[in-house]
CSV table of C-alpha atoms in Angstrom, one decimal:
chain,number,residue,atom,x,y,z
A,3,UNK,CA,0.0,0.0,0.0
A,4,UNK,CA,1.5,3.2,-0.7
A,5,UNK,CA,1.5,6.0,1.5
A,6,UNK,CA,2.2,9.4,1.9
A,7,UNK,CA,5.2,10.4,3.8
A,8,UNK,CA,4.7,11.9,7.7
A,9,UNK,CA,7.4,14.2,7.7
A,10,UNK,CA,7.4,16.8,5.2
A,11,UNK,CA,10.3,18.9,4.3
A,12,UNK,CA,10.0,22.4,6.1
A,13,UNK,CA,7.5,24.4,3.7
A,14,UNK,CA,10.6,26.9,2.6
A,15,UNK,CA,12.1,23.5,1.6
A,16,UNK,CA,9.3,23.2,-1.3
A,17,UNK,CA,8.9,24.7,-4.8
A,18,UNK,CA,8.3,28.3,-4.0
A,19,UNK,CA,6.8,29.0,-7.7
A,20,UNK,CA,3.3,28.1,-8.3
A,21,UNK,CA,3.1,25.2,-10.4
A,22,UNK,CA,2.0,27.3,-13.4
A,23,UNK,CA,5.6,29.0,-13.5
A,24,UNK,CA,6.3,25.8,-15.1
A,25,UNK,CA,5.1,27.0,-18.2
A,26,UNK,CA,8.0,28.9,-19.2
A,27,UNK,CA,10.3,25.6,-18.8
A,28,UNK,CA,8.0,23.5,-21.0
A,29,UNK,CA,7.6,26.4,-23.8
A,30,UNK,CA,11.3,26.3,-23.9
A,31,UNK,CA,11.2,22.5,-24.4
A,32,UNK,CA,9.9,22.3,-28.3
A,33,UNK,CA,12.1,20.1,-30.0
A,34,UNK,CA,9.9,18.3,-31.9
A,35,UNK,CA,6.2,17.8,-32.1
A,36,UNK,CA,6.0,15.4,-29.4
A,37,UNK,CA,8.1,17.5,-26.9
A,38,UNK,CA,5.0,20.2,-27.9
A,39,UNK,CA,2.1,18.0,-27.1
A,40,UNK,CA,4.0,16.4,-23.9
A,41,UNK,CA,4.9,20.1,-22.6
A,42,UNK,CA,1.1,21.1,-23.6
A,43,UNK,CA,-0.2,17.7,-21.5
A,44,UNK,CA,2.4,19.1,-18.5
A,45,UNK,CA,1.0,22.4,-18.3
A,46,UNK,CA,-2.4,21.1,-18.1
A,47,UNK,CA,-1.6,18.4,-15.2
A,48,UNK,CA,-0.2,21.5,-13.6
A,49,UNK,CA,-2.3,23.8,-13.7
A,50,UNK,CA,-5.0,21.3,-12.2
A,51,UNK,CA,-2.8,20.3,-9.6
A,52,UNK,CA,-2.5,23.9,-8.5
A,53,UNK,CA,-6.0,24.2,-8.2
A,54,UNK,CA,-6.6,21.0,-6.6
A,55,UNK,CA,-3.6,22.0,-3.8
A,56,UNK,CA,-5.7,25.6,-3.7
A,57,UNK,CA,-9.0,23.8,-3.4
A,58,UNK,CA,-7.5,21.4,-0.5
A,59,UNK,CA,-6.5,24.8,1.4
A,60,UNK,CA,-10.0,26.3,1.3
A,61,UNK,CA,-11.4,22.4,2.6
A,62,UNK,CA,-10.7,18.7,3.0
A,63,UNK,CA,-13.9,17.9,3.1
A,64,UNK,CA,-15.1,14.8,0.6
A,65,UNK,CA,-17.5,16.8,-0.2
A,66,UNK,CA,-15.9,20.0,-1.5
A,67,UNK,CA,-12.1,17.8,-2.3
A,68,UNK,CA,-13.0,15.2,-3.8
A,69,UNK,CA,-14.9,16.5,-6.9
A,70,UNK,CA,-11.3,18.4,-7.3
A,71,UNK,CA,-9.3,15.0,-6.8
A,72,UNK,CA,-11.4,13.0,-9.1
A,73,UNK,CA,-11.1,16.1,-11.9
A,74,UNK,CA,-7.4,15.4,-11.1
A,75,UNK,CA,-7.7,11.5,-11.6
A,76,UNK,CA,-9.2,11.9,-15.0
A,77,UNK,CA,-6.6,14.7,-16.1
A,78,UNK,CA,-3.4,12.2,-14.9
A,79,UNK,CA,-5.0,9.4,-17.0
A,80,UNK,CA,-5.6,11.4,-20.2
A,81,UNK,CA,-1.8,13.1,-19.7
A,82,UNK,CA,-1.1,8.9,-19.2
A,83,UNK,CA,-2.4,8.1,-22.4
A,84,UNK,CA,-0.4,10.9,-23.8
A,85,UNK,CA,2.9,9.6,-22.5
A,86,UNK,CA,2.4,5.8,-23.9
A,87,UNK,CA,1.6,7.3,-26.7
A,88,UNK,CA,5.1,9.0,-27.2
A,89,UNK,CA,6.9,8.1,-30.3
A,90,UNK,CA,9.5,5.0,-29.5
A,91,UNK,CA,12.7,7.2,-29.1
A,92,UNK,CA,11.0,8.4,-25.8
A,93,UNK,CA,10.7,4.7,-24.7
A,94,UNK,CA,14.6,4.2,-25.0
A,95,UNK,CA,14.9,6.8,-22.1
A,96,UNK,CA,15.8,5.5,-18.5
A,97,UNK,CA,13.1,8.4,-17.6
A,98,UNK,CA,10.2,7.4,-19.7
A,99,UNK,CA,9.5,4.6,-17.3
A,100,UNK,CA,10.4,6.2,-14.2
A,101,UNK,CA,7.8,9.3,-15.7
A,102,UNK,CA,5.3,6.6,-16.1
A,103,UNK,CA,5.5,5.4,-12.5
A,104,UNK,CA,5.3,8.7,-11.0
A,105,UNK,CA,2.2,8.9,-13.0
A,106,UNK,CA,0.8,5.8,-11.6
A,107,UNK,CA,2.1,6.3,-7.9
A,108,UNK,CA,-0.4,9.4,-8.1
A,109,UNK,CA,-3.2,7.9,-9.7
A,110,UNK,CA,-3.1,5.3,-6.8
A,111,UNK,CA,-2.1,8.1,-3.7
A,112,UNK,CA,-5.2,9.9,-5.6
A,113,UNK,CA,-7.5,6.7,-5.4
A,114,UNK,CA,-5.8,6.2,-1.7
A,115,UNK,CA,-7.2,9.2,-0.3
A,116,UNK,CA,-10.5,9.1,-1.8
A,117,UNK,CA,-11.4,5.7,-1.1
A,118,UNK,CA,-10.3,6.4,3.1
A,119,UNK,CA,-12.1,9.7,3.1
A,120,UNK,CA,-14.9,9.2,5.6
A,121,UNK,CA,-18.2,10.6,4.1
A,122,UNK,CA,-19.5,11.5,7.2
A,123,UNK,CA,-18.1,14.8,8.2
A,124,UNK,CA,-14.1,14.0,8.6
A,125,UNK,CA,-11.7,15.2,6.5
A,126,UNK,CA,-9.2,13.8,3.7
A,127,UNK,CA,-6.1,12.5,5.5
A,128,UNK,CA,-4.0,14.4,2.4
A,129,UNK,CA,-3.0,18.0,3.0
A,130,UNK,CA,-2.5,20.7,1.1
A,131,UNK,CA,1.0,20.7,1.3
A,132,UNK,CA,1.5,16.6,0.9
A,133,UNK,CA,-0.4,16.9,-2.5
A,134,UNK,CA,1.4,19.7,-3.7
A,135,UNK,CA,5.0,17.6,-2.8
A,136,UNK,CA,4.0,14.8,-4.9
A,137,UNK,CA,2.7,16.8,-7.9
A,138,UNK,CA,6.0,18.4,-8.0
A,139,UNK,CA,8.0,14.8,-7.9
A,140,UNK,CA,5.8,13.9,-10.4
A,141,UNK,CA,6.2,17.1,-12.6
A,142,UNK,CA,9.8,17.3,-12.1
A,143,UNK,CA,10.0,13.3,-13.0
A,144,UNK,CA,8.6,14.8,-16.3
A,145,UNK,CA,10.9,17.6,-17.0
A,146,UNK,CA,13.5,15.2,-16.7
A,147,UNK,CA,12.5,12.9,-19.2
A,148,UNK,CA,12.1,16.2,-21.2
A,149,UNK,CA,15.8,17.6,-20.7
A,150,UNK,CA,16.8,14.1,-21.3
A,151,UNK,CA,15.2,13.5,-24.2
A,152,UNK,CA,16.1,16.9,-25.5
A,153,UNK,CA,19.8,16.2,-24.7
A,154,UNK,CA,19.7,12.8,-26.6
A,155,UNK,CA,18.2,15.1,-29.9
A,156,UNK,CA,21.1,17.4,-29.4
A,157,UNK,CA,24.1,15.0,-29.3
A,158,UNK,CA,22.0,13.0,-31.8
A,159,UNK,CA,21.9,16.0,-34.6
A,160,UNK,CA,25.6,17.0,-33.7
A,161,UNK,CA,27.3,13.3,-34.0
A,162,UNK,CA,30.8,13.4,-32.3
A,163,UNK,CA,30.0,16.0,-29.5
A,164,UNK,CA,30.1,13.6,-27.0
A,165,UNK,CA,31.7,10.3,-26.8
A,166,UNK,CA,30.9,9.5,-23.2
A,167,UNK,CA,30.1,5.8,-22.9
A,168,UNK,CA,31.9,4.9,-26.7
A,169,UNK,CA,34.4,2.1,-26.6
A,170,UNK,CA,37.7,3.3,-27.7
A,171,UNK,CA,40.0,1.3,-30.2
A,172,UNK,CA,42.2,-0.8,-27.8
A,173,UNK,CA,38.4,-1.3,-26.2
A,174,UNK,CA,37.0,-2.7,-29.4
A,175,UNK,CA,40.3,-4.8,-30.1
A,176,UNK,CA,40.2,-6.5,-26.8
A,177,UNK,CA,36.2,-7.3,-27.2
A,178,UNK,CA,36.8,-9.1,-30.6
A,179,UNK,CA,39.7,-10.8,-29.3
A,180,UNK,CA,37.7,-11.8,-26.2
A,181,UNK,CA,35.2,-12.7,-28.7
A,182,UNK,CA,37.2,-15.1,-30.6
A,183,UNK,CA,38.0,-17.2,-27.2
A,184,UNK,CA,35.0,-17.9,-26.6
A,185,UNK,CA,33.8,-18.9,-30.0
């Protein structure tokens, strides 16, 4: 069962912008047409997170929260579909999959709180604060895939940039001679 975390960083400790500041990183993030429609899908998961977080602050109340969580739900599931939908060279990236379970960890956190809220007069056990945390891990989960992905274009349309990782000659020498060994 997942849970949300009982100690929270201090509240200096978290984002200070509001979570539709996050615009101007994802307008800067247009590489391609997918990189468009993912920083488009971003925007809109934060801008509903931001009003969720706000509506939280005015009440926990199932009544009044979870009409706002359940808007949130069906958001992360269509910004979901958008993400498996990603052309394949997203799919290479270690971040694509660690995107789609942030996605999914929040969906269920989500589900969590509205399925424990008790409909007669208590409050949901998630704050304000707790929500706003984990839509921020999962946004910034997302912007990394982005910088990532955008990275990979750049040293992919400038070959020879960056050899990081590439074997070197004496490298590839050993390998087939390994190779031969064991044939």
């Amino acid at each position: 069962m997942h849970t949300v975390p009982s100690t929270l960083p201090p509240p200096h400790a978290l984002p200070s912008l509001p979570f539709g500041e996050l615009s101007n990183f994802l307008r800067s993030a247009l590489a391609d047409e997918d990189s468009r429609i993912l920083s488009e899908g971003m925007q809109q998961l934060a801008l509903q997170a931001e009003g969720v977080a706000a509506g939280l602050r005015v009440s926990r109340h199932p009544e009044a929260a979870a009409p706002l969580l359940m808007d949130m739900l069906t958001v992360l599931r269509d910004h979901r579909t958008l993400v498996v939908n990603l052309d394949l060279r997203w799919r290479g990236l270690y971040e694509y999959a660690g995107y789609l379970q942030a996605l999914n960890n929040f969906r269920v956190l989500i589900g969590q709180w509205l399925l424990d809220a008790d409909p007669w007069g208590g409050e949901l056990r998630v704050t304000p604060d707790e929500f706003a945390l984990l839509a921020w891990r999962t946004l910034g989960e997302g912007m990394l895939m982005i910088d990532m992905y955008e990275q990979w274009l750049e040293r992919d349309e400038c070959p020879g940039t960056s050899d990081f990782g590439a074997p070197t000659e004496p490298q590839k020498e050993r390998a087939q001679q390994w190779w031969k060994l064991r044939r």
